[in-house]
Coordinates of C-alpha atoms and ligand atoms in Angstrom, one line a residue:
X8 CA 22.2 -4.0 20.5
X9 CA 21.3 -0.6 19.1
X10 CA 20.9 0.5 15.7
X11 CA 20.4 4.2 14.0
X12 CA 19.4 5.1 10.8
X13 CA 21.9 7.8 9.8
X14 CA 20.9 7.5 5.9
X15 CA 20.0 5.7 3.3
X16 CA 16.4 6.1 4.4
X17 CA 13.3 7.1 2.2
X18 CA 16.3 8.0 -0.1
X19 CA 18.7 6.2 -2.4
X20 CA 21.5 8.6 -1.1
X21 CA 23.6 8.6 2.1
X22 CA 23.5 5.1 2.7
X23 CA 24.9 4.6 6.7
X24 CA 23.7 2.3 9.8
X25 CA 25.2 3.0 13.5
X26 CA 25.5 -0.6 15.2
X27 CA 26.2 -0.4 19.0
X28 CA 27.0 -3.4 21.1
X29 CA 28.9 -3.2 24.3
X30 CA 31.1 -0.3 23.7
X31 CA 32.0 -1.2 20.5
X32 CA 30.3 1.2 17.6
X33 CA 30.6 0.7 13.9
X34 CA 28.9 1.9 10.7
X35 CA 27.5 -0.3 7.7
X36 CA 28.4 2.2 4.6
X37 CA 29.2 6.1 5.1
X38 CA 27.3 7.6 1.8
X39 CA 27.2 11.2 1.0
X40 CA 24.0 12.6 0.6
X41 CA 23.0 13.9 -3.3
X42 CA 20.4 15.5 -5.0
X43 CA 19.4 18.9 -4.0
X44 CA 20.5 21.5 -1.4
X45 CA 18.4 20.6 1.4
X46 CA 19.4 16.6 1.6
X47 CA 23.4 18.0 0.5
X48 CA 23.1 19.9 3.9
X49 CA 23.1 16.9 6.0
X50 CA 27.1 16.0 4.8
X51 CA 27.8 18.7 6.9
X52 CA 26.6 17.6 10.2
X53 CA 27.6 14.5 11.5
X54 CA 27.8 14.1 15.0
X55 CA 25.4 11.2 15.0
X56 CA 28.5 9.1 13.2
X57 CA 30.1 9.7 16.2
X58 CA 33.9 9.8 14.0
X59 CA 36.2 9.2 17.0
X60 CA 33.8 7.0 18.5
X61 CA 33.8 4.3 15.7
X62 CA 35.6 1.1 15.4
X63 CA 34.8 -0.1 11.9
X64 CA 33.2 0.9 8.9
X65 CA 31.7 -1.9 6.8
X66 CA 31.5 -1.1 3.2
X67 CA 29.1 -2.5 0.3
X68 CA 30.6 -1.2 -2.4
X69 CA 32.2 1.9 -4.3
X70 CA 29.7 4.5 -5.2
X71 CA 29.6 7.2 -3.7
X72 CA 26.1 7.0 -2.1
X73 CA 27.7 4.6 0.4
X74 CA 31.4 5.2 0.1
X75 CA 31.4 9.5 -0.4
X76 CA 31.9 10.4 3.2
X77 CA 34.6 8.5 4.7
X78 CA 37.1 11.0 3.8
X79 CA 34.4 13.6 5.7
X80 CA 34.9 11.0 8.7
X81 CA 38.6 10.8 8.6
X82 CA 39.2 14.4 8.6
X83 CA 36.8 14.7 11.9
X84 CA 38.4 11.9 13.6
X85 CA 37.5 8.9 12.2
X86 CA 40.7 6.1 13.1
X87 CA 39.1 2.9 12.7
X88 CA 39.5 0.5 9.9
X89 CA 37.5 0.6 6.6
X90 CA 36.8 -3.2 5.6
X91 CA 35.7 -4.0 2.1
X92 CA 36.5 -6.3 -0.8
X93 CA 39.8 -5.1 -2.9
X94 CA 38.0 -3.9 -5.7
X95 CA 36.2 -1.7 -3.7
X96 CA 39.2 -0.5 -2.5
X97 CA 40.9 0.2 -6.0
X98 CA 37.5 1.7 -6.8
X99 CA 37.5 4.1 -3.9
X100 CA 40.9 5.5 -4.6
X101 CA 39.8 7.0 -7.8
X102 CA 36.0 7.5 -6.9
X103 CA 37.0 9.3 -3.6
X104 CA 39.8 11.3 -5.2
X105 CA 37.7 12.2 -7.9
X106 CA 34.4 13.3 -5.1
X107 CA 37.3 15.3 -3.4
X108 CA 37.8 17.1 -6.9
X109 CA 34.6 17.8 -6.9
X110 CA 34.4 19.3 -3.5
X111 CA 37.3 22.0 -4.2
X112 CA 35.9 23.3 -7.4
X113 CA 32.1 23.5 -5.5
X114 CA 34.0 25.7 -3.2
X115 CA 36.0 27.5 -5.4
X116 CA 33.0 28.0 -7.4
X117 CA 31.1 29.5 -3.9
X118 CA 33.6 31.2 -3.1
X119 CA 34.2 33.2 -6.2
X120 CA 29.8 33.8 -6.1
X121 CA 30.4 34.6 -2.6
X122 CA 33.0 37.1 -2.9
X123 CA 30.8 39.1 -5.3
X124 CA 28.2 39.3 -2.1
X125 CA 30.8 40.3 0.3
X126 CA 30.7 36.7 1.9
X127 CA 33.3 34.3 3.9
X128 CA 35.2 32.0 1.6
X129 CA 33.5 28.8 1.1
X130 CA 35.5 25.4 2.4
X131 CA 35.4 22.3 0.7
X132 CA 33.2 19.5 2.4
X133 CA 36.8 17.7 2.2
X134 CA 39.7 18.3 -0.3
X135 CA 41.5 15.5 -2.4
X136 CA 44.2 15.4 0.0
X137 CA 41.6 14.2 2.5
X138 CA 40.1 11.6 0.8
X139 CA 44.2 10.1 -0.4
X140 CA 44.6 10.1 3.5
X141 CA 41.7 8.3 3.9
X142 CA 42.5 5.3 2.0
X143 CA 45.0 4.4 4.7
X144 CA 42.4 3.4 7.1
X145 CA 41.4 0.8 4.4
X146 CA 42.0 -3.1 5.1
X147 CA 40.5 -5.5 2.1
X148 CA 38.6 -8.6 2.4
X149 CA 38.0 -11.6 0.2
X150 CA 34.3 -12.8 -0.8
X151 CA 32.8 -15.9 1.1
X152 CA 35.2 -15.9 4.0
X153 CA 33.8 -15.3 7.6
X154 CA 36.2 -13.7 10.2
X155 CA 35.9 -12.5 13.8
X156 CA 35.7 -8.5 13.4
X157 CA 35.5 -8.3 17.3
X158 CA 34.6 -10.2 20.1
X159 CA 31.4 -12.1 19.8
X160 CA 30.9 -10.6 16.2
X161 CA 31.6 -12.1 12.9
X162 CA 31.3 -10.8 9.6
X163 CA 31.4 -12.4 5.7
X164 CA 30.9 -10.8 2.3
X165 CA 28.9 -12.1 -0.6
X166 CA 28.8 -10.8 -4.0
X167 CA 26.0 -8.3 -4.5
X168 CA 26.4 -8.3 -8.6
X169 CA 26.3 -4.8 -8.6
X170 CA 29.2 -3.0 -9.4
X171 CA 32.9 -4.6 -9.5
X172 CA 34.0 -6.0 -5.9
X173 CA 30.3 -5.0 -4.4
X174 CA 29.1 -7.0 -1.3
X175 CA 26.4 -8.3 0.6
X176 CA 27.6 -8.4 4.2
X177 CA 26.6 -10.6 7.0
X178 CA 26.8 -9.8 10.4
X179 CA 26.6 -12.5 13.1
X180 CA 26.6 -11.5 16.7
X181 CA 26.2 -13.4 20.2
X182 CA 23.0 -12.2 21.6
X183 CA 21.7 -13.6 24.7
X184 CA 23.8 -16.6 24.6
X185 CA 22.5 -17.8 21.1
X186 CA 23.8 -16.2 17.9
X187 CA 21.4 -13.9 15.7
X188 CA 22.1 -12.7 12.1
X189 CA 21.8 -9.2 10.4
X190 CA 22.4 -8.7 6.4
X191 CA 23.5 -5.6 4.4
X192 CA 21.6 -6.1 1.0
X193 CA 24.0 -3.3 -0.6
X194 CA 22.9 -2.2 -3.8
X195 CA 21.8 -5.8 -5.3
X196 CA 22.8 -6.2 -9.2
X197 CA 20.3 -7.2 -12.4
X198 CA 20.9 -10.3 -13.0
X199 CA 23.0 -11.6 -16.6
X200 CA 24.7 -8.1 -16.0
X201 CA 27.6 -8.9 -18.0
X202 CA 31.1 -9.2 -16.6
X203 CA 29.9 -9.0 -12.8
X204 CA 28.5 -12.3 -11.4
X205 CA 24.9 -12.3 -10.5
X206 CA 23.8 -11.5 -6.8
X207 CA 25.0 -14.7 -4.0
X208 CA 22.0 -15.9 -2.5
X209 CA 21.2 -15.5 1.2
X210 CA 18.6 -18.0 2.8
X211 CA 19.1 -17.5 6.9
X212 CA 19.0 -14.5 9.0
X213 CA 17.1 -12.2 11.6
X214 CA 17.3 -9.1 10.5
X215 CA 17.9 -7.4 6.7
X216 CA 18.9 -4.4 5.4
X217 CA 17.3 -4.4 2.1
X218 CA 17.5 -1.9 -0.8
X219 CA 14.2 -0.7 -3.1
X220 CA 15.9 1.3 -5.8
X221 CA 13.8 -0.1 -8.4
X222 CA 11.2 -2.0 -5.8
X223 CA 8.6 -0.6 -8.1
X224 CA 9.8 -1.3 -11.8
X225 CA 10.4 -3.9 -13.8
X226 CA 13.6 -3.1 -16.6
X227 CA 13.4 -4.3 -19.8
X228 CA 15.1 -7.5 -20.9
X229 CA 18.8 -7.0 -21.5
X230 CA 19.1 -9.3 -24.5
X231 CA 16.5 -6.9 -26.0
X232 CA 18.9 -3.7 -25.3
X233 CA 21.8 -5.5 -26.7
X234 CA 20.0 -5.5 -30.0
X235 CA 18.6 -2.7 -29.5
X236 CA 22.2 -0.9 -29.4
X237 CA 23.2 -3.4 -32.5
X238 CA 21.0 -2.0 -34.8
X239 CA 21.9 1.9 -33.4
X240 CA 25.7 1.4 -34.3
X241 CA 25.1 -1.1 -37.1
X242 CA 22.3 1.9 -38.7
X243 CA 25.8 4.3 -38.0
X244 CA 28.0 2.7 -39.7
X245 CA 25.8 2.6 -42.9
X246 CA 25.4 6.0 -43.0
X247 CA 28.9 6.5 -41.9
X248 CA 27.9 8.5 -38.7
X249 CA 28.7 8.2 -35.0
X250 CA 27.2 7.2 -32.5
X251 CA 27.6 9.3 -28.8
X252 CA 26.8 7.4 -25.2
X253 CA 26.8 9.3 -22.1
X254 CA 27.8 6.8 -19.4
X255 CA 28.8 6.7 -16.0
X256 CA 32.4 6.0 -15.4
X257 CA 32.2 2.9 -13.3
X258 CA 30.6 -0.4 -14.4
X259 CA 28.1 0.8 -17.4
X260 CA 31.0 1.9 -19.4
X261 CA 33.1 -1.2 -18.8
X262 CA 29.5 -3.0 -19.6
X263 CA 29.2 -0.4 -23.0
X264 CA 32.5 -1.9 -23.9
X265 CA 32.1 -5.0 -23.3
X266 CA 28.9 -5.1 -25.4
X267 CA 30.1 -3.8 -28.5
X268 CA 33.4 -6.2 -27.8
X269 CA 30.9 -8.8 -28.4
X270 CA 29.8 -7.5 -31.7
X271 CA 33.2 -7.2 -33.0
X272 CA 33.9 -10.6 -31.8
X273 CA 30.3 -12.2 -33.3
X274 CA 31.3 -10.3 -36.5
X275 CA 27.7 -8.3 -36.3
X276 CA 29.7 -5.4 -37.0
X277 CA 32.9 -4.8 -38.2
X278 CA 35.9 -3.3 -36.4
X279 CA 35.3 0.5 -36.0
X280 CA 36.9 3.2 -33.7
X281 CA 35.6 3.0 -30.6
X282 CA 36.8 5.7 -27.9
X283 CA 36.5 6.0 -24.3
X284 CA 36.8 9.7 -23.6
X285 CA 36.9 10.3 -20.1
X286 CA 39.7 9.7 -17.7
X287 CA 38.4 8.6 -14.5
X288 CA 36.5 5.9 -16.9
X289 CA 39.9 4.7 -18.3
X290 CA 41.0 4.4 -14.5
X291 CA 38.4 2.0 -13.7
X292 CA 38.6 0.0 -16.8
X293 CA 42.1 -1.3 -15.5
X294 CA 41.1 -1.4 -11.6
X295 CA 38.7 -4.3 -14.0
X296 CA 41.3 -5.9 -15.9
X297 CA 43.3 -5.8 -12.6
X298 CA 40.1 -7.8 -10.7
X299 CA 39.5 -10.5 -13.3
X300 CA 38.6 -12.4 -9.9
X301 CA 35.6 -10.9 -9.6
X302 CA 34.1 -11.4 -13.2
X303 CA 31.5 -13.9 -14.1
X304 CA 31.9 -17.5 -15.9
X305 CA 31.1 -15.9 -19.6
X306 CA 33.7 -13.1 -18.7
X307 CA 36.1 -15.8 -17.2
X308 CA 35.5 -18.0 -20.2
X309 CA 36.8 -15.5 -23.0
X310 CA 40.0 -14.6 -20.3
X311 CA 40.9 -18.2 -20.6
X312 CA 40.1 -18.6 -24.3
X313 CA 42.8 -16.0 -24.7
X314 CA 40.4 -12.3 -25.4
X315 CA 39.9 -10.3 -23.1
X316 CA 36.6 -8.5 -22.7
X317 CA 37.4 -5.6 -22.6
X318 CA 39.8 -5.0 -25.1
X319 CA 38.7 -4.5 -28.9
X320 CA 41.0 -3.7 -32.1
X321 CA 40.4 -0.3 -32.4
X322 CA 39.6 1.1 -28.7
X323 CA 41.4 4.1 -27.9
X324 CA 41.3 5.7 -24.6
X325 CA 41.5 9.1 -24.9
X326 CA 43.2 10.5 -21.2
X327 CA 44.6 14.3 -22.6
X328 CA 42.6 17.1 -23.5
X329 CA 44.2 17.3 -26.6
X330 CA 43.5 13.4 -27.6
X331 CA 39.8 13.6 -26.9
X332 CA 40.0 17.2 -28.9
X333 CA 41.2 15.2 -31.9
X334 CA 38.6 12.6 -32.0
X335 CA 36.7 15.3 -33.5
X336 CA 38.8 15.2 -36.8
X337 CA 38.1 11.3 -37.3
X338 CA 35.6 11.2 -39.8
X339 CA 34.9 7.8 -39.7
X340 CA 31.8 6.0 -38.5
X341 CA 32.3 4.9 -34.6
X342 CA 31.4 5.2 -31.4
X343 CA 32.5 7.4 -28.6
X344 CA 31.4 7.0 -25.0
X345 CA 31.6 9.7 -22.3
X346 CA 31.4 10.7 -19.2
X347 CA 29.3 12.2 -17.1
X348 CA 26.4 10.1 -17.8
X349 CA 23.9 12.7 -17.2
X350 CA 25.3 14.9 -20.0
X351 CA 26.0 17.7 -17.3
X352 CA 29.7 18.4 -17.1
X353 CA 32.6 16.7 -18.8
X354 CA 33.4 15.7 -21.7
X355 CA 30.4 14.8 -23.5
X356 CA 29.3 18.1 -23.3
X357 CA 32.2 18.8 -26.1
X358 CA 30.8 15.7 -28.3
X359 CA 26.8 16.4 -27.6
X360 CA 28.1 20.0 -29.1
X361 CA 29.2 18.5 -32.2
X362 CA 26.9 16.2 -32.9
X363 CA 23.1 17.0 -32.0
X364 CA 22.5 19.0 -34.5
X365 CA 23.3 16.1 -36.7
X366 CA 20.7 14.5 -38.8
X367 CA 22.7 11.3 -39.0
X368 CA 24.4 10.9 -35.6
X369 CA 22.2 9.0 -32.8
X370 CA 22.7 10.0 -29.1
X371 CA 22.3 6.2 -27.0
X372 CA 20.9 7.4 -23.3
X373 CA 21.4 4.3 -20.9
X374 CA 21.4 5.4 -17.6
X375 CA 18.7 7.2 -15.2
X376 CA 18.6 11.3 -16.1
X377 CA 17.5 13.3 -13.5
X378 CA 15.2 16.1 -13.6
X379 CA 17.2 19.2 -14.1
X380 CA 20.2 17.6 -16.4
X381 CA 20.8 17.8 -19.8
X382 CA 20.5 14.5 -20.3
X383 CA 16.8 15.1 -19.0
X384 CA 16.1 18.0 -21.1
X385 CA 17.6 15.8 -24.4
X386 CA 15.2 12.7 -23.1
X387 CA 12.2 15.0 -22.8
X388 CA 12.3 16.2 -26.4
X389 CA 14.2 19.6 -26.2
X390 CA 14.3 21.5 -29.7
X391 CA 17.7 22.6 -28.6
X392 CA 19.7 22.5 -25.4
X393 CA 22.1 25.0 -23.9
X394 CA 26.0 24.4 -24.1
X395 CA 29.1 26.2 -23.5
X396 CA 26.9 29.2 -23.9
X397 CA 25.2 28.5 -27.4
X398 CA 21.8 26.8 -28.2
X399 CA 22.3 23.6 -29.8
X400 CA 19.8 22.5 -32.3
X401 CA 18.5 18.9 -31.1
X402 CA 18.2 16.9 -34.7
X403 CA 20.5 13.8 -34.0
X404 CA 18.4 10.2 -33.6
X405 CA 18.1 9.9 -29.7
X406 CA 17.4 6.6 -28.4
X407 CA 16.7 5.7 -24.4
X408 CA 18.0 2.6 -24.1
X409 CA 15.9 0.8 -20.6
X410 CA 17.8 -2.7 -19.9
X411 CA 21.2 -1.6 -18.7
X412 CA 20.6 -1.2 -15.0
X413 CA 23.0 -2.1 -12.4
X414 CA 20.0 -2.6 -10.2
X415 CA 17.8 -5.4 -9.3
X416 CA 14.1 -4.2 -10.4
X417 CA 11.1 -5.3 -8.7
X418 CA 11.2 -8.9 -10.0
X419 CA 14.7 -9.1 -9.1
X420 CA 14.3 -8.3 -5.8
X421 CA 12.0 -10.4 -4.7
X422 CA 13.3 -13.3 -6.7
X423 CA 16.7 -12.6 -4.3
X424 CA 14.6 -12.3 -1.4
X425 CA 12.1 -15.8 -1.9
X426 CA 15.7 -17.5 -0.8
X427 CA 15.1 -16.7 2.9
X428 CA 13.9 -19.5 4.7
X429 CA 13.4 -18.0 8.0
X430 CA 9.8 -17.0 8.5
X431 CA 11.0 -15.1 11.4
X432 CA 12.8 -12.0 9.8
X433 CA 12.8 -8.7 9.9
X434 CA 12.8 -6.1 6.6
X435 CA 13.9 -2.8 7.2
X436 CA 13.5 -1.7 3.3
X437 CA 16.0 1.1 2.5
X438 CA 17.7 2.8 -0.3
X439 CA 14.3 3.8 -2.0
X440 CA 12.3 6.8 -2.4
X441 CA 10.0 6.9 0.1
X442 CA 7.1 6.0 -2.0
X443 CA 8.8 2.8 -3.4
X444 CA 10.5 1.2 0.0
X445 CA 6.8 1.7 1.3
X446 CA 5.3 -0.2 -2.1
X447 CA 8.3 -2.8 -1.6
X448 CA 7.6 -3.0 2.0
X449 CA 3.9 -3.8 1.4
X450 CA 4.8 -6.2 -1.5
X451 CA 7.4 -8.4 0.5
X452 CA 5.1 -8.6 3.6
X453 CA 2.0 -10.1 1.6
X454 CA 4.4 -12.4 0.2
X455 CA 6.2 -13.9 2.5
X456 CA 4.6 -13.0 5.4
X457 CA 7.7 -10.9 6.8
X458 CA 7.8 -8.2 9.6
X459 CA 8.8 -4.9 7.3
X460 CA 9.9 -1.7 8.3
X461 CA 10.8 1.3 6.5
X462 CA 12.8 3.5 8.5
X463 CA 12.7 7.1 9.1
X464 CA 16.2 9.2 9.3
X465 CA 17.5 9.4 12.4
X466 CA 15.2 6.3 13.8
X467 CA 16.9 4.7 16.8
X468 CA 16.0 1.0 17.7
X469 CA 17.2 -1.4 19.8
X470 CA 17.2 -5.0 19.0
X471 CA 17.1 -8.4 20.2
X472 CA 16.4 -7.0 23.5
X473 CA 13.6 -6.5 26.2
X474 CA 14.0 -2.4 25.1
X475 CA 13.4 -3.2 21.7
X476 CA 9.5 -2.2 21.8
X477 CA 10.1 1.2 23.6
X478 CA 12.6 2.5 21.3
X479 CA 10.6 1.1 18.3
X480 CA 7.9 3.5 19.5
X481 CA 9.7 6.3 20.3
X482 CA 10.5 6.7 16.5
X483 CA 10.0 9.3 14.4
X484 CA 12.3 11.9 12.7
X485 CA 10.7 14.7 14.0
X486 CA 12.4 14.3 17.2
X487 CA 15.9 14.6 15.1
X488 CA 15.2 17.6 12.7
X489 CA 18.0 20.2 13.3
X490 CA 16.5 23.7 13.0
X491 CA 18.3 24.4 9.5
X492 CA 16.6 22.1 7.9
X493 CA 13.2 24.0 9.1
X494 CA 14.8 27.2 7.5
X495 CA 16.4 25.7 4.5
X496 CA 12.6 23.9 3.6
X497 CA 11.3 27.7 4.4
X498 CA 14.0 29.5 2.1
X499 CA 13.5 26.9 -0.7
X500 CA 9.4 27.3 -0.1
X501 CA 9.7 31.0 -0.7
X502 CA 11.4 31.3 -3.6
X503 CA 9.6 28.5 -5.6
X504 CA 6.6 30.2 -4.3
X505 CA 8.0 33.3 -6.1
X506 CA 8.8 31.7 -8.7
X507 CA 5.7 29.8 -9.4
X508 CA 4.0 33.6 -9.2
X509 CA 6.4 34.9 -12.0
X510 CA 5.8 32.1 -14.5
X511 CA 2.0 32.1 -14.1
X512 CA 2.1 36.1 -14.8
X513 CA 3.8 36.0 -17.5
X514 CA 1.9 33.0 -19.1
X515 CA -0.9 34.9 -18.9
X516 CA 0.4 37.5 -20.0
X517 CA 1.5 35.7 -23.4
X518 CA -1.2 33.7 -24.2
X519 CA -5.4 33.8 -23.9
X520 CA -5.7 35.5 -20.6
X521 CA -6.3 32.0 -19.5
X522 CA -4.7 29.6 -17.1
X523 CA -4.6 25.9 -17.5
X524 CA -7.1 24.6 -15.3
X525 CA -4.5 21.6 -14.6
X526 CA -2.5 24.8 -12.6
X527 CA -5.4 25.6 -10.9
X528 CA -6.6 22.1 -9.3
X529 CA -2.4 21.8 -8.3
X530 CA -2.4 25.2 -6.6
X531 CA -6.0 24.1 -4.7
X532 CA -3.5 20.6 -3.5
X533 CA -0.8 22.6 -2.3
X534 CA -3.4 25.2 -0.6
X535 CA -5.2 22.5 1.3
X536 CA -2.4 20.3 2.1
X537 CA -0.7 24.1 3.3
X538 CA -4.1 24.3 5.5
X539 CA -4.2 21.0 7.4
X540 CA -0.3 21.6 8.4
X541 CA -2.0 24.5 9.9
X542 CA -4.9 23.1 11.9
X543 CA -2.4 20.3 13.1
X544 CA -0.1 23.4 14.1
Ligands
ZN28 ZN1 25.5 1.4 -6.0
ZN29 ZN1 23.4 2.9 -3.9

């Protein structure tokens, strides 16, 4: 059978796999690729999926860096089915919508720049209406039960522990007469996430997909992040402030809530107001109480004992404009959580505006803040940050809170993969920057001994079969490097080039007539590095 690595690869975005056996074709996850224009580029070019070609896609879980472009799929062909556990599918519905939203205002927003430079109107990579019609094509599954998903192929999910109905998925396929395994890691959870249950173990196979998100850290405990937060809202409420936690919409704010149910129900603090202020997160708080299948014993436990987890006295969830205006007039001490969890559009925006430049309110960072956000700039110190057009003074208590991950880290990982009992198999280690699926890679090969691969995008193999060697060699991305991306690189080169130019003249312009020899010995990098591309050219 043949396999091609459409994303996913030296990358945590744009999870997909092509499998090919017979004439059958099918995808493992259908990710949309984030993070910068040059990697956003490839959403628009997907001939290698093949759309009217494929049969199935197999789906890990919700997030968009494995779910985003079905609806892309759909609208270029795509009539197969999309099998994945029911949360996933409640999930999607909102998560896809809500990517779809996205889409049209991008465009609009191009459009409207465009327009100004006497350019096209700029279309939406696909529209909400797309990604409601692409729900049809989805068909759910439960956890733990194998079934035939075409001749001579069987297929069974197992809970990943990542995110609400997220899945490990097994393939089994007749090779050769004998039967060989592959496995989809997915995203694999922390373990003693609360509310999710921790990662299934796998012990047999041939061939893994495996993920490296965090193959190089280790988190901090989580019973150590939980107090943590205790004494943040517990040091708010004595000095009658709030407290403000950006937080993505799926999972971490169920988790958030959850939490600070606990300390209401422990009596560490009393009941205070507590609102979730961002609509999409209200949707997936009840695609959770609607999937109380999925939740863990301790979760199970307080269902059955009659609470439910994620319900506390004085929650309000805020959907209107108007309702999340007004939380601004309560005065008491309480907590609000937000989206979007990078502090760069949404409605914390509104509430980091009112409260920063508070001595006495504290700002709780959970999640990972990219370079470029607000949330980063906030992390990194700022004196004041930019919002709605006015410079924010920065003087609220800011905490970065480490042990709330949704990922495995490095301990975790390999803890999930020392299960294996097949000495036999095959790593290809994905879902990683490229610098930590290669560490990974290195790591789980002196360990246990296992062949490890990290792909490149666009790698084709073939496996279980006399070809497999030749195709193995013939590797390489290079081959499968469409000329844009040569002239998008170029475009981005020149302008940071010019960039880079401007800054250093007017540093030295401010300050000693000096440069910082640290600028120096990086320019001297990028020169050489610039040179031997050249002498390989
Ligand atoms: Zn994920
Ligand atoms: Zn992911």
């Amino acid at each position: 059978m043949k396999v091609e690595f459409l994303g996913g690869v030296r990358t945590v975005t744009g999870s997909a796999t092509l499998l090919e056996k017979g004439s059958l074709k099918w995808l493992v996850d259908c990710g949309m690729f984030q993070g910068g224009k040059e990697l956003e580029e490839r959403n628009w070019h997907l001939q290698p999926y093949q759309a009217k070609n494929l049969s199935f896609i197999l789906l890990t879980h919700a997030h968009i860096d494995h779910s985003g472009l079905i609806p892309k799929l759909v609208q270029e062909g795509f009539r197969g089915k999309v099998i994945c556990t029911k949360a996933t599918r409640d999930l999607c519905e909102i998560m896809l919508e809500d990517s779809g939203h996205i889409q049209e205002m991008e465009a609009e927003w191009q459009s409207r720049k465009g327009k100004r430079a006497g350019k096209k109107e700029a279309a939406p990579l696909y529209t909400v209406k797309d990604a409601e019609k692409s729900l049809r094509y989805f068909q759910t599954v439960n956890y733990g039960e194998r079934f035939t998903l075409a001749n001579g192929i069987n297929v069974r999910f197992q809970d990943a522990g990542h995110i609400l109905g997220s899945a490990i998925i097994e393939v089994w396929i007749e090779e050769g007469g004998g039967e060989k395994k592959l496995i989809f890691s997915g995203d694999l959870g922390n373990s003693g996430q609360p509310i999710v249950r921790d990662p299934s173990w796998i012990e047999e196979g041939d061939v893994l997909w495996m993920e490296s998100t965090y193959g190089n850290r280790l988190h901090k405990s989580r019973e150590e992040t939980v107090q943590e937060l205790l004494k943040i809202v517990q040091e708010a409420i004595a000095h009658e402030a709030k407290v403000i936690i950006p937080a993505f919409a799926v999972e971490r704010t169920q988790e958030i809530i959850y939490t600070l149910g606990q300390f209401v129900r422990q009596g560490s603090i009393p009941s205070i107001p507590i609102y979730i202020d961002s609509p999409l997160a209200i949707s997936a708080t009840e695609i959770f109480k609607r999937n109380p299948g999925c939740f863990d014993h301790e979760t199970q436990a307080l269902l059955s004992g009659g609470e439910h987890p994620l319900e506390i006295p004085e929650i309000n969830y805020t959907r209107t404009t108007e309702e999340s205006k007004a939380i601004n007039q309560d005065s008491r001490p309480g907590v609000i959580v937000s989206a979007s969890g990078m502090c760069d559009s949404g409605r914390i925006q509104h509430h980091l505006k009112h409260h920063l430049w508070r001595n006495d309110s504290h700002i709780v960072i959970i999640g990972y803040q990219a370079e470029g956000t607000t949330g980063r700039r906030i992390v990194d110190g700022a004196k004041t940050v930019r919002l709605f057009g006015e410079e924010i003074a920065v003087k609220a208590h800011i905490h970065t809170l480490g042990g709330f991950s949704a990922h495995a880290d490095q301990k975790g990982l390999l803890a999930w993969l020392s299960h294996f009992s097949n000495p036999q198999l095959e790593v290809f280690v994905n879902h990683g920057e490229e610098k930590i699926s290669t560490q990974l890679s290195q790591l789980i090969r002196e360990r246990f001994h296992f062949k490890t691969v990290v792909p490149l995008w666009g790698e084709k193999r073939v496996l279980f079969g006399e070809g497999e060697k030749e195709l193995a060699e013939e590797r390489g991305v290079e081959a499968f490097i469409p000329e844009e991306s040569f002239s998008t690189l170029f475009n981005q080169l020149d302008r940071t080039y010019k960039r880079v130019r401007r800054k250093l003249k007017k540093e030295k312009k401010r300050g000693d007539d000096l440069y910082d020899p640290r600028w120096l010995k990086q320019l001297e990098e990028i020169n050489k590095k610039l040179e031997e591309l050249e002498e390989e050219l």
